[in-house]
Tab-separated table of C-alpha atoms and ligand atoms in Angstrom:
chain	number	residue	atom	x	y	z
A	1275	MET	CA	-137.483	-47.996	29.835
A	1276	GLU	CA	-135.530	-51.008	31.821
A	1277	LYS	CA	-132.114	-52.205	30.262
A	1278	GLU	CA	-133.120	-55.762	28.645
A	1279	ILE	CA	-131.302	-58.505	30.431
A	1280	LYS	CA	-129.602	-60.354	28.159
A	1281	ARG	CA	-126.224	-61.333	29.962
A	1282	ILE	CA	-125.847	-62.236	33.910
A	1283	GLY	CA	-122.748	-62.583	35.393
A	1284	VAL	CA	-122.223	-65.576	38.783
A	1285	PHE	CA	-119.391	-64.750	41.170
A	1286	THR	CA	-118.899	-65.952	44.679
A	1287	SER	CA	-117.125	-64.284	46.984
A	1288	GLY	CA	-116.029	-63.465	51.004
A	1289	GLY	CA	-116.071	-66.886	52.965
A	1290	ASP	CA	-116.424	-69.899	51.270
A	1291	ALA	CA	-118.864	-72.194	51.588
A	1292	PRO	CA	-119.876	-75.904	50.944
A	1293	GLY	CA	-122.365	-75.898	48.291
A	1294	MET	CA	-121.661	-73.151	46.926
A	1295	ASN	CA	-120.870	-75.181	43.600
A	1296	ALA	CA	-124.254	-76.727	43.665
A	1297	GLY	CA	-125.027	-72.938	43.727
A	1298	VAL	CA	-122.716	-71.971	41.033
A	1299	ARG	CA	-124.025	-74.984	38.170
A	1300	SER	CA	-128.138	-74.064	39.278
A	1301	VAL	CA	-127.537	-70.233	37.999
A	1302	VAL	CA	-125.753	-71.529	35.244
A	1303	ARG	CA	-127.519	-74.496	33.999
A	1304	SER	CA	-130.569	-72.237	34.930
A	1305	CYS	CA	-129.131	-68.672	33.147
A	1306	ILE	CA	-129.333	-71.054	30.594
A	1307	TYR	CA	-132.762	-72.789	30.398
A	1308	PHE	CA	-134.798	-69.200	30.556
A	1309	GLY	CA	-131.653	-67.446	27.844
A	1310	TYR	CA	-129.888	-65.798	28.783
A	1311	GLU	CA	-125.848	-65.514	28.258
A	1312	VAL	CA	-124.320	-66.347	31.633
A	1313	VAL	CA	-120.149	-65.385	32.883
A	1314	GLY	CA	-118.686	-66.299	35.245
A	1315	ILE	CA	-116.502	-63.229	37.593
A	1316	MET	CA	-113.696	-65.382	39.264
A	1317	ASN	CA	-112.684	-64.198	42.218
A	1318	GLY	CA	-115.625	-61.645	44.078
A	1319	TYR	CA	-115.002	-58.220	43.822
A	1320	HIS	CA	-111.722	-58.393	43.618
A	1321	GLY	CA	-112.254	-59.667	39.971
A	1322	MET	CA	-114.494	-58.119	39.693
A	1323	ILE	CA	-112.310	-54.736	39.644
A	1324	GLU	CA	-109.925	-56.293	37.096
A	1325	GLY	CA	-112.057	-57.501	34.861
A	1326	ASP	CA	-111.155	-61.056	35.116
A	1327	PHE	CA	-114.536	-63.039	33.724
A	1328	ILE	CA	-115.188	-65.730	32.137
A	1329	LYS	CA	-118.019	-66.705	29.553
A	1330	MET	CA	-119.499	-70.056	31.253
A	1331	ASP	CA	-122.314	-73.319	29.874
A	1332	SER	CA	-123.769	-76.189	30.699
A	1333	SER	CA	-120.157	-77.659	30.468
A	1334	SER	CA	-118.115	-75.127	32.862
A	1335	VAL	CA	-120.071	-76.320	35.940
A	1336	SER	CA	-120.197	-80.761	35.273
A	1337	ASN	CA	-119.081	-82.472	38.188
A	1338	ILE	CA	-118.666	-79.715	40.246
A	1339	ILE	CA	-122.575	-80.259	42.256
A	1340	GLN	CA	-120.793	-82.108	45.472
A	1341	ARG	CA	-117.456	-80.397	45.248
A	1342	GLY	CA	-116.668	-78.450	48.650
A	1343	GLY	CA	-114.902	-74.667	48.243
A	1344	THR	CA	-115.772	-72.501	44.698
A	1345	ILE	CA	-114.740	-72.749	40.870
A	1346	LEU	CA	-115.467	-69.491	40.975
A	1347	LYS	CA	-113.040	-68.378	43.587
A	1348	THR	CA	-113.239	-66.611	46.212
A	1349	ALA	CA	-112.117	-63.040	47.850
A	1350	ARG	CA	-111.935	-60.915	50.350
A	1351	SER	CA	-111.904	-57.174	48.781
A	1352	LYS	CA	-110.538	-53.531	50.542
A	1353	GLU	CA	-111.038	-52.336	47.779
A	1354	PHE	CA	-114.642	-52.949	46.967
A	1355	MET	CA	-115.657	-51.009	50.143
A	1356	THR	CA	-114.415	-47.683	48.154
A	1357	GLU	CA	-116.641	-45.990	45.767
A	1358	GLU	CA	-114.023	-45.698	43.181
A	1359	GLY	CA	-113.717	-49.090	43.436
A	1360	ARG	CA	-117.047	-49.993	42.968
A	1361	GLU	CA	-116.755	-47.303	39.910
A	1362	LYS	CA	-114.337	-49.857	38.526
A	1363	ALA	CA	-116.102	-53.169	39.113
A	1364	TYR	CA	-119.344	-51.071	36.899
A	1365	LYS	CA	-117.076	-50.701	34.410
A	1366	GLN	CA	-115.788	-53.220	33.910
A	1367	LEU	CA	-119.757	-54.716	34.244
A	1368	GLN	CA	-120.748	-52.497	32.026
A	1369	LYS	CA	-117.784	-53.093	29.129
A	1370	ALA	CA	-118.665	-57.222	29.510
A	1371	GLY	CA	-121.886	-56.078	28.595
A	1372	ILE	CA	-123.193	-58.159	32.061
A	1373	ASP	CA	-127.001	-56.335	33.674
A	1374	ALA	CA	-127.237	-57.912	35.842
A	1375	LEU	CA	-125.493	-60.061	39.057
A	1376	VAL	CA	-125.912	-63.241	41.055
A	1377	ALA	CA	-124.561	-62.559	44.212
A	1378	ILE	CA	-123.011	-65.899	46.419
A	1379	GLY	CA	-122.159	-65.181	49.364
A	1380	GLY	CA	-122.837	-63.703	53.245
A	1381	ASN	CA	-122.409	-60.472	54.801
A	1382	GLY	CA	-119.993	-58.334	53.630
A	1383	THR	CA	-120.638	-59.616	50.329
A	1384	PHE	CA	-124.876	-58.387	50.485
A	1385	THR	CA	-123.409	-55.236	51.770
A	1386	GLY	CA	-121.193	-54.290	48.564
A	1387	ALA	CA	-123.595	-56.067	46.572
A	1388	ASP	CA	-126.260	-53.179	47.919
A	1389	LYS	CA	-124.609	-50.512	47.734
A	1390	LEU	CA	-123.243	-51.435	43.756
A	1391	SER	CA	-126.821	-51.765	43.348
A	1392	LYS	CA	-128.192	-48.674	45.001
A	1393	GLU	CA	-124.818	-46.573	42.908
A	1394	HIS	CA	-124.925	-48.338	39.568
A	1395	GLN	CA	-128.166	-49.521	39.270
A	1396	VAL	CA	-127.101	-52.878	38.649
A	1397	PRO	CA	-129.919	-55.467	38.805
A	1398	VAL	CA	-128.571	-57.413	41.679
A	1399	VAL	CA	-129.558	-61.165	43.479
A	1400	GLY	CA	-128.541	-62.451	46.462
A	1401	MET	CA	-128.399	-65.693	47.364
A	1402	PRO	CA	-127.056	-67.252	51.121
A	1403	GLY	CA	-123.901	-68.188	51.253
A	1404	THR	CA	-122.277	-68.782	53.888
A	1405	ILE	CA	-122.194	-71.917	57.221
A	1406	ASP	CA	-122.959	-68.900	59.672
A	1407	ASN	CA	-126.490	-69.312	58.895
A	1408	ASP	CA	-126.327	-65.263	60.091
A	1409	LEU	CA	-128.761	-64.113	57.640
A	1410	PHE	CA	-132.331	-62.560	57.916
A	1411	GLY	CA	-135.194	-63.750	55.840
A	1412	THR	CA	-133.310	-68.067	55.198
A	1413	ASP	CA	-134.208	-70.997	57.351
A	1414	PHE	CA	-131.002	-71.456	56.472
A	1415	THR	CA	-127.919	-70.684	54.680
A	1416	ILE	CA	-125.833	-72.761	52.090
A	1417	GLY	CA	-122.742	-74.684	54.081
A	1418	TYR	CA	-124.297	-74.334	56.705
A	1419	ASP	CA	-125.927	-77.526	57.449
A	1420	THR	CA	-123.072	-79.802	55.945
A	1421	ALA	CA	-120.220	-77.499	58.880
A	1422	LEU	CA	-122.773	-78.943	61.083
A	1423	ASN	CA	-121.712	-82.363	60.525
A	1424	THR	CA	-117.889	-80.890	59.934
A	1425	VAL	CA	-118.682	-80.674	63.132
A	1426	ILE	CA	-120.103	-83.233	65.071
A	1427	GLU	CA	-117.249	-85.855	63.430
A	1428	ALA	CA	-114.119	-83.977	65.155
A	1429	VAL	CA	-116.231	-83.005	68.649
A	1430	ASP	CA	-117.308	-86.725	68.152
A	1431	LYS	CA	-114.301	-87.815	67.674
A	1432	ILE	CA	-112.432	-86.024	70.181
A	1433	ARG	CA	-115.082	-86.742	72.922
A	1434	ASP	CA	-113.497	-90.437	72.590
A	1435	THR	CA	-110.745	-89.812	73.843
A	1436	ALA	CA	-111.225	-86.801	76.697
A	1437	SER	CA	-113.517	-89.590	77.901
A	1438	SER	CA	-110.476	-92.004	77.348
A	1439	HIS	CA	-108.116	-89.280	79.403
A	1440	ASN	CA	-110.815	-87.963	82.417
A	1441	ARG	CA	-110.537	-84.166	80.442
A	1442	LEU	CA	-112.713	-81.231	79.598
A	1443	PHE	CA	-112.080	-79.785	75.652
A	1444	PHE	CA	-113.124	-76.111	75.066
A	1445	ILE	CA	-114.158	-77.030	71.946
A	1446	GLU	CA	-114.109	-73.569	69.713
A	1447	VAL	CA	-116.376	-73.328	66.247
A	1448	MET	CA	-116.789	-70.131	64.164
A	1449	GLY	CA	-118.931	-67.954	63.788
A	1450	ARG	CA	-118.158	-64.785	64.802
A	1451	ASP	CA	-121.375	-63.420	65.980
A	1452	ALA	CA	-123.613	-66.329	65.695
A	1453	GLY	CA	-123.810	-69.183	67.820
A	1454	PHE	CA	-125.713	-70.789	65.559
A	1455	ILE	CA	-123.208	-73.762	64.630
A	1456	ALA	CA	-122.126	-73.604	68.124
A	1457	LEU	CA	-125.893	-73.741	69.519
A	1458	ASN	CA	-126.843	-76.818	67.713
A	1459	THR	CA	-123.404	-79.226	67.299
A	1460	GLY	CA	-123.861	-78.777	70.944
A	1461	ILE	CA	-126.993	-80.843	71.348
A	1462	ALA	CA	-125.788	-82.822	68.927
A	1463	CYS	CA	-122.752	-83.678	70.923
A	1464	GLY	CA	-124.826	-83.400	74.081
A	1465	ALA	CA	-122.201	-80.814	75.370
A	1466	GLU	CA	-121.587	-79.386	78.948
A	1467	ASP	CA	-122.297	-75.849	78.399
A	1468	ILE	CA	-122.505	-74.024	74.940
A	1469	LEU	CA	-120.790	-70.641	74.877
A	1470	ILE	CA	-122.827	-67.911	72.472
A	1471	PRO	CA	-121.648	-64.214	71.558
A	1472	GLU	CA	-125.909	-64.291	71.583
A	1473	GLU	CA	-125.438	-64.382	75.615
A	1474	THR	CA	-122.953	-62.907	78.714
A	1475	THR	CA	-120.953	-65.683	79.440
A	1476	SER	CA	-120.892	-66.652	83.524
A	1477	ILE	CA	-117.848	-68.418	83.830
A	1478	ASP	CA	-118.831	-68.918	87.711
A	1479	ASP	CA	-122.324	-70.203	86.444
A	1480	LEU	CA	-119.800	-72.361	83.472
A	1481	ILE	CA	-118.198	-73.629	87.620
A	1482	LYS	CA	-121.197	-74.619	88.494
A	1483	ILE	CA	-122.627	-76.486	85.755
A	1484	LEU	CA	-118.596	-78.311	85.657
A	1485	ASP	CA	-118.470	-78.918	89.062
A	1486	ARG	CA	-122.770	-80.158	89.356
A	1487	GLY	CA	-121.462	-82.432	86.762
A	1488	PHE	CA	-118.353	-83.466	88.956
A	1489	ARG	CA	-120.228	-84.731	91.785
A	1490	GLN	CA	-121.905	-86.284	89.037
A	1491	ASN	CA	-119.245	-88.491	89.147
A	1492	LYS	CA	-119.125	-87.367	85.378
A	1493	ASN	CA	-115.208	-87.478	84.336
A	1494	SER	CA	-114.929	-85.859	81.515
A	1495	GLY	CA	-116.581	-82.704	79.265
A	1496	ILE	CA	-117.385	-80.615	76.662
A	1497	ILE	CA	-117.435	-77.221	76.305
A	1498	ILE	CA	-118.419	-75.731	73.094
A	1499	VAL	CA	-117.878	-72.533	72.615
A	1500	ALA	CA	-118.087	-70.174	68.916
A	1501	GLU	CA	-115.603	-68.133	68.424
A	1502	GLY	CA	-117.271	-64.938	68.811
A	1503	ASP	CA	-118.075	-65.137	72.073
A	1504	ASP	CA	-118.071	-62.532	74.054
A	1505	SER	CA	-115.122	-64.471	77.262
A	1506	GLY	CA	-112.368	-64.449	74.438
A	1507	GLY	CA	-112.495	-67.613	72.422
A	1508	ALA	CA	-111.680	-70.924	73.704
A	1509	ILE	CA	-108.052	-70.523	74.859
A	1510	ASN	CA	-109.417	-67.498	77.531
A	1511	ILE	CA	-112.523	-68.643	78.683
A	1512	ALA	CA	-110.159	-72.047	79.273
A	1513	LYS	CA	-107.749	-69.796	80.952
A	1514	LYS	CA	-109.861	-68.120	82.903
A	1515	VAL	CA	-111.776	-71.194	83.953
A	1516	ASN	CA	-108.225	-73.378	85.038
A	1517	GLU	CA	-107.924	-70.459	87.519
A	1518	LEU	CA	-110.081	-71.419	88.914
A	1519	TYR	CA	-111.478	-74.545	88.732
A	1520	ASP	CA	-109.083	-77.592	89.131
A	1521	HIS	CA	-111.288	-80.244	88.932
A	1522	TYR	CA	-110.056	-81.258	85.587
A	1523	GLU	CA	-107.283	-80.956	83.582
A	1524	THR	CA	-108.279	-79.737	79.944
A	1525	ARG	CA	-107.365	-79.363	76.519
A	1526	VAL	CA	-108.666	-76.554	73.637
A	1527	THR	CA	-109.425	-77.404	69.680
A	1528	ILE	CA	-110.322	-75.203	67.733
A	1529	LEU	CA	-111.541	-76.710	64.671
A	1530	GLY	CA	-110.989	-73.301	62.648
A	1531	HIS	CA	-111.013	-73.673	58.918
A	1532	ILE	CA	-112.182	-77.797	59.068
A	1533	GLN	CA	-116.055	-76.488	59.202
A	1534	ARG	CA	-115.618	-74.555	55.794
A	1535	GLY	CA	-114.518	-77.122	53.596
A	1536	GLY	CA	-115.800	-80.939	52.159
A	1537	SER	CA	-118.779	-82.199	50.051
A	1538	PRO	CA	-121.653	-79.880	50.568
A	1539	THR	CA	-124.235	-82.407	52.147
A	1540	CYS	CA	-127.700	-83.346	50.053
A	1541	ALA	CA	-129.863	-80.686	52.396
A	1542	ASP	CA	-126.605	-78.039	51.255
A	1543	ARG	CA	-126.929	-79.231	47.805
A	1544	VAL	CA	-130.879	-78.862	47.343
A	1545	LEU	CA	-131.071	-75.905	48.896
A	1546	ALA	CA	-127.643	-73.839	46.887
A	1547	SER	CA	-130.068	-75.578	43.462
A	1548	ARG	CA	-132.679	-74.177	44.646
A	1549	MET	CA	-132.152	-71.570	45.538
A	1550	GLY	CA	-129.400	-70.412	41.801
A	1551	TYR	CA	-133.049	-71.160	40.005
A	1552	GLU	CA	-135.276	-68.673	42.047
A	1553	SER	CA	-132.419	-66.001	42.118
A	1554	VAL	CA	-132.333	-66.735	38.055
A	1555	LYS	CA	-136.027	-66.043	38.336
A	1556	ALA	CA	-136.670	-63.593	40.456
A	1557	ILE	CA	-133.692	-60.789	37.772
A	1558	LYS	CA	-136.217	-62.530	35.187
A	1559	ASN	CA	-139.744	-61.197	36.800
A	1560	GLY	CA	-137.773	-58.222	37.724
A	1561	TYR	CA	-136.452	-58.331	40.821
A	1562	LYS	CA	-133.579	-56.638	42.190
A	1563	GLY	CA	-131.721	-55.755	45.841
A	1564	ILE	CA	-132.704	-59.148	47.199
A	1565	MET	CA	-131.795	-62.395	48.993
A	1566	VAL	CA	-133.902	-65.319	47.940
A	1567	GLY	CA	-133.741	-67.307	50.695
A	1568	ILE	CA	-136.344	-69.883	51.956
A	1569	VAL	CA	-138.279	-70.080	54.637
A	1570	ASP	CA	-140.454	-72.563	55.754
A	1571	ASP	CA	-140.174	-74.463	52.646
A	1572	GLN	CA	-140.978	-71.702	50.619
A	1573	VAL	CA	-139.294	-68.923	47.867
A	1574	ALA	CA	-139.390	-65.157	49.948
A	1575	TYR	CA	-137.061	-62.377	48.820
A	1576	THR	CA	-135.659	-59.616	51.517
A	1577	PRO	CA	-134.216	-56.332	51.143
A	1578	LEU	CA	-130.562	-57.027	51.020
A	1579	SER	CA	-130.448	-54.414	53.482
A	1580	LYS	CA	-132.862	-56.064	55.613
A	1581	ALA	CA	-130.715	-59.437	55.304
A	1582	ILE	CA	-127.682	-57.639	56.161
A	1583	LYS	CA	-129.134	-55.762	59.312
A	1584	HIS	CA	-131.267	-58.317	60.843
A	1585	HIS	CA	-129.473	-61.181	62.216
A	1586	ASN	CA	-131.417	-64.564	61.761
A	1587	ILE	CA	-133.686	-64.944	65.643
A	1588	MET	CA	-131.487	-67.379	68.028
A	1589	ASN	CA	-133.824	-70.462	69.102
A	1590	LYS	CA	-134.386	-70.268	72.581
A	1591	ASP	CA	-136.099	-72.952	73.593
A	1592	LEU	CA	-132.882	-74.728	72.358
A	1593	MET	CA	-130.542	-72.807	74.510
A	1594	GLU	CA	-132.858	-75.104	77.069
A	1595	ILE	CA	-133.470	-77.498	75.567
A	1596	ALA	CA	-129.321	-77.942	75.726
A	1597	ARG	CA	-128.978	-76.863	78.860
A	1598	VAL	CA	-131.932	-80.238	80.873
A	1599	LEU	CA	-130.321	-82.764	79.011
A	1600	SER	CA	-126.877	-81.986	79.570
A	1601	LEU	CA	-127.581	-82.668	83.792
B	2037	F6P	O1	-118.283	-65.985	58.055
B	2037	F6P	C1	-117.327	-67.300	57.716
B	2037	F6P	C2	-116.690	-67.546	58.415
B	2037	F6P	O2	-115.867	-68.762	58.889
B	2037	F6P	C3	-116.737	-66.981	60.229
B	2037	F6P	O3	-117.758	-67.954	60.939
B	2037	F6P	C4	-114.811	-66.574	60.116
B	2037	F6P	O4	-114.954	-66.454	61.678
B	2037	F6P	C5	-114.029	-66.485	59.277
B	2037	F6P	O5	-115.737	-66.157	58.579
B	2037	F6P	C6	-113.419	-66.166	59.297
B	2037	F6P	O6	-112.490	-65.932	58.280
B	2037	F6P	P1	-111.449	-65.775	57.289
B	2037	F6P	O7	-111.283	-67.054	56.177
B	2037	F6P	O8	-111.224	-64.776	56.555
B	2037	F6P	O9	-109.880	-65.530	58.283
């Protein structure tokens, strides 16, 4: 017979994402609503191994829905990647009487969660929280919309100075393995070209695009580069272009961790609130080892192993549209 669930632990792990706090708030309040005790696990898997737990009530999550970052802190734990690490974490959970977990994070978080749930039969439900939008089984991940808006605000500002100085800017955005941020912000900012890991980058093709623009009297430009691009990031690409083509004075901007902070957008707050509630409901209904997603505005459950392995599919039409419109 399945063990009765009385106490649920919630934690955030991996790279933080705006809206994680809204997610924690939703999990805590939904647990209270459904009659569960709820415990916050600090510092992700690191805190789970250390037994860094705090009891949470409704007021623990007051006034956080609008805040970026995560009140539970986050970490990337090497120890949890080992069987011994997970064994230690499991013992801490048992000692604290935590019967089930809600894990908020991305690929690394779910890889760990999947192992923990399989090795020690801990019911775990995942909530996709990452700015990268690279998980299968949900149209959007928590934090992605805010990151997009942060990027376009920054790129619009760079466009002003690029245009004043007649310069070509290579702007690097986050996305180790996924070009969602690059592609969507590139379209939104009218970038001259967008370089993403999902497509092989040809420096020759890029130069052709730049030269076509130059001949049409474009005297400045923006190239958006996803950090995981196969040509090696914005610095390298700018260098390669400069060696072969010198019609533009170039500059490089790496937007970096600014993309991970800030107050979440309305879309991210609502998404996180929905997912938090649905995660607790999923635990109540006996689900385990799954990620809660929203697909076509409906709740969808995907096995954690599948959410990690299958990349969200890049919409090829968007790439085509970007090229047509940047003429
Ligand atoms: O996974 C989210 C992410 O922001 C990636 O886009 C990026 O490559 C990575 O995290 C950066 O991680 P860190 O904060 O550990 O440098």
